[in-house]
Amino acid sequence: MDTSGLPVLDERIAGCRACPRLVAWREEVARTKRAAFADWTYWGRPVPGFGPPDARLLIVGLAPAAHGGNRTGRMFTGDRSGDVLYEALYDVGLASQPTAVTADDGLELYGVRVTSPVHCAPLANKPTPEERDTCRPWLVQELRLLRPTLRAVVVLGGFGWQAALPALAEAGWSVPRPRPAFGHGTRVPLDGLDLFGCFHVSQRNTFTGRLTPAMLREVLRTAADVAGLPARSSPGGRGPVR
């Protein structure tokens, strides 16, 4: 795998066709579209990570949404989960704006990168274990490239947690045995890096109140503090916090 940097890695990810079921689904969605986005040209490819190459904090989700990242070409952009995540990042001072609508909407992340263990939109938001494992080398390489600056990782949901632990181990971090269980607020110290668990920003969690904006902000602030990224103590304001 090419190790010349994140831009090259992102380009290679966007051209991946390793999982036939995922390739067929993402391209079918891009052809048929949703009525609300009938005039869009869907991305319809694997969605690379988003954020600076010297990120100190990495957020790991699950996979792109069929009519979100699979449409816009950017992680957590154009769907309800992204609305929640990017608003929270903005509230704590880690994003330039609270919304993520298109890949060219001007959104910037400050010291934060967002990625997922599966880069293609899966049917029913449920990748298979085989698809997760096939996609793992991309996450491993991303972690290796980020290692010089990376100080904290926030994993959204149990699926991401199960994918992140072996990827971190393969990328060179010492992961405890037995592997720690996922839980909201779980914090696991690794070699120079702290791993945090957080309920996923899915509609199922946010609509039912299982994950509230305050809960999400608390995890992000704690992780940002560990990563050495100044964060706001309350929502609001404009621009990065330095």
C-alpha atoms as one frame of an Amber mdcrd trajectory, in Angstrom:
protein
   0.000   0.000   0.000   1.297   3.489  -0.867   2.731   5.255   2.176   3.495
   8.652   0.635   0.807  10.456   2.598  -2.864  10.868   3.338  -3.796  12.507
   0.007  -2.488   9.468  -1.867  -4.177   7.119   0.603  -7.483   8.964   0.153
  -7.197   8.658  -3.618  -6.511   4.932  -3.373  -9.461   4.425  -1.026 -11.786
   6.239  -3.446 -10.848   3.767  -6.176 -11.323   0.575  -4.138 -13.612  -2.167
  -5.519 -12.684  -4.976  -3.119 -16.184  -5.832  -1.835 -18.611  -6.771  -4.653
 -21.760  -6.427  -2.529 -20.799  -2.921  -1.374 -19.715  -1.829  -4.860 -23.040
  -2.956  -6.327 -25.084  -1.235  -3.627 -23.271   2.103  -3.572 -23.470   2.350
  -7.368 -27.136   1.312  -7.470 -27.970   4.030  -4.933 -26.008   6.548  -6.994
 -28.032   5.634 -10.091 -31.510   5.488  -8.579 -30.986   8.322  -6.055 -33.557
   9.629  -3.616 -36.316  11.883  -4.917 -35.106  14.818  -2.808 -31.698  14.581
  -4.501 -32.807  13.730  -8.025 -30.732  16.580  -9.509 -27.551  15.502  -7.715
 -24.669  13.631  -9.282 -23.898  11.153  -6.513 -20.310  10.411  -5.513 -21.090
   6.669  -5.522 -17.560   5.605  -4.521 -15.721   4.762  -1.279 -15.558   7.853
   0.945 -12.091   8.774   2.276 -11.403  10.338   5.655 -11.789  14.092   6.124
  -9.557  16.447   8.069  -5.966  17.670   8.302  -3.008  15.292   7.901  -1.545
  16.400  11.252  -4.728  15.733  13.243  -4.321  15.178  16.976  -7.835  13.765
  17.378  -9.425  11.088  15.192 -13.149  10.326  15.155 -14.060   6.847  13.899
 -17.639   6.177  12.770 -19.199   3.158  11.067 -19.632   3.726   7.311 -20.930
   6.407   4.917 -24.691   6.857   4.642 -26.257   5.844   1.323 -27.673   9.328
   0.696 -25.129  11.167   2.858 -21.434  10.536   2.266 -22.216   8.274  -0.688
 -23.934  11.286  -2.263 -21.591  14.098  -1.225 -18.235  12.314  -1.154 -17.315
  13.487   2.351 -17.599  11.690   5.676 -20.734  12.505   7.702 -21.774  15.157
   5.170 -25.366  15.511   4.001 -27.110  13.280   6.572 -28.704  13.582  10.017
 -25.829  11.879  11.823 -23.427  14.399  10.329 -25.697  17.250  11.375 -25.328
  16.138  14.991 -21.588  15.447  14.837 -20.488  18.628  13.076 -22.722  20.845
  15.193 -21.094  19.357  18.296 -17.605  19.844  16.850 -18.478  23.469  16.102
 -19.939  23.958  19.574 -16.672  22.900  21.208 -14.519  24.920  18.813 -13.172
  22.139  16.611 -14.996  23.026  13.358 -15.385  26.236  11.381 -19.163  25.890
  10.963 -21.995  23.812  12.434 -23.250  22.340   9.157 -21.875  19.934   6.557
 -23.894  20.048   3.342 -21.518  19.483   0.422 -17.862  18.605  -0.005 -17.106
  22.180  -1.097 -19.100  24.068   1.561 -15.973  25.498   3.214 -16.095  23.362
   6.357 -12.732  23.052   8.118 -11.823  20.882  11.071  -9.244  22.099  13.575
  -6.857  19.343  14.608  -9.541  16.704  13.979  -9.933  14.054  11.300 -13.073
  11.974  10.702 -12.948   8.483   9.215 -14.693   5.107   9.320 -13.684   1.435
   9.328 -15.853   0.776   6.235 -15.568   3.315   3.418 -18.545   2.247   1.276
 -22.214   2.764   2.082 -23.551  -0.627   3.260 -27.032  -2.047   2.851 -29.179
  -1.187   5.894 -26.109   0.418   7.492 -24.827  -3.084   8.309 -21.494  -4.096
   6.803 -20.613  -7.744   7.234 -17.645  -8.762   9.403 -15.888  -9.846   6.216
 -16.410  -6.399   4.643 -15.161  -4.738   7.835 -12.023  -6.886   7.806 -11.422
  -6.355   4.074 -11.510  -2.591   4.638  -9.261  -2.701   7.736  -5.930  -2.143
   5.913  -7.113   1.338   4.920  -7.764   2.264   8.561  -4.457   0.735   9.642
  -2.567   2.798   7.073  -4.460   5.951   8.048  -3.552   5.391  11.698   0.095
   4.843  10.807   0.207   8.074   8.819  -1.444   9.985  11.672   0.678   8.428
  14.409   3.274  11.245  14.694   0.583  13.703  15.838  -2.359  11.552  16.964
  -3.105  11.735  20.700  -6.779  10.738  21.042  -9.357   8.639  19.198 -13.130
   8.843  19.711 -14.980   5.785  18.421 -18.691   6.151  17.681 -20.546   2.924
  18.448 -19.770  -0.711  19.104 -19.145  -1.666  15.456 -16.476   1.005  15.122
 -14.977  -0.052  18.459 -14.649  -3.665  17.331 -12.977  -2.486  14.122 -10.707
   0.117  15.723  -9.066  -2.084  18.365  -7.407  -4.569  15.970  -6.540  -1.724
  13.583  -4.790   0.179  16.380  -2.913  -2.965  17.349  -1.835  -3.581  13.752
  -0.780   0.066  13.419   1.623  -0.354  16.321  -0.226   0.539  19.509  -0.269
  -1.902  22.419  -3.933  -2.843  22.966  -4.827  -4.578  26.280  -5.831  -8.222
  26.392  -8.603  -9.054  26.856  -9.698  -6.195  24.654 -11.716  -3.564  26.539
 -15.482  -3.604  26.020 -17.265  -0.713  24.336 -19.287   1.709  26.415 -20.222
   5.358  26.276 -17.583   7.269  28.201 -15.127   4.371  28.213 -11.534   5.623
  28.218  -8.585   3.341  27.477  -4.994   4.653  27.694  -2.690   3.260  25.009
   0.917   4.171  24.133   0.734   7.974  24.010  -2.896   7.860  22.914  -6.240
   7.728  24.735  -9.148   5.811  23.200 -12.695   6.980  23.981 -16.027   5.254
  23.424 -19.117   7.256  22.505 -22.596   6.186  21.417 -22.990   6.583  17.665
 -24.629   9.757  16.363 -27.305   7.699  14.589 -30.902   8.918  14.507 -31.889
   5.916  16.599 -29.646   7.178  19.412 -30.185  10.920  19.055 -33.967  10.799
  18.539 -34.470   8.584  21.602 -32.150  10.600  23.817 -29.702   7.762  24.317
 -27.089  10.214  23.051 -27.755  13.886  23.769 -25.786  16.842  22.359 -24.423
  17.482  25.856 -23.164  13.889  26.145 -21.437  14.137  22.773 -19.865  17.498
  23.588 -18.534  16.148  26.874 -16.708  13.273  25.167 -15.336  15.571  22.460
 -14.113  18.141  24.991 -12.381  15.493  27.074 -10.715  13.970  24.027  -9.711
  17.403  22.736  -8.119  18.206  26.088  -6.112  14.965  25.978  -5.081  15.764
  22.403  -3.937  19.254  23.368  -6.682  20.967  21.379  -8.294  23.879  23.248
 -12.066  23.477  23.285 -14.918  25.736  24.332 -16.598  24.928  27.620 -20.014
  25.961  26.268 -21.664  26.053  22.831 -21.442  29.100  20.616 -18.918  31.473
  19.171 -17.106  31.566  15.888 -13.828  30.355  14.472 -11.179  28.047  15.861
 -10.088  28.005  19.456  -6.289  28.180  19.525
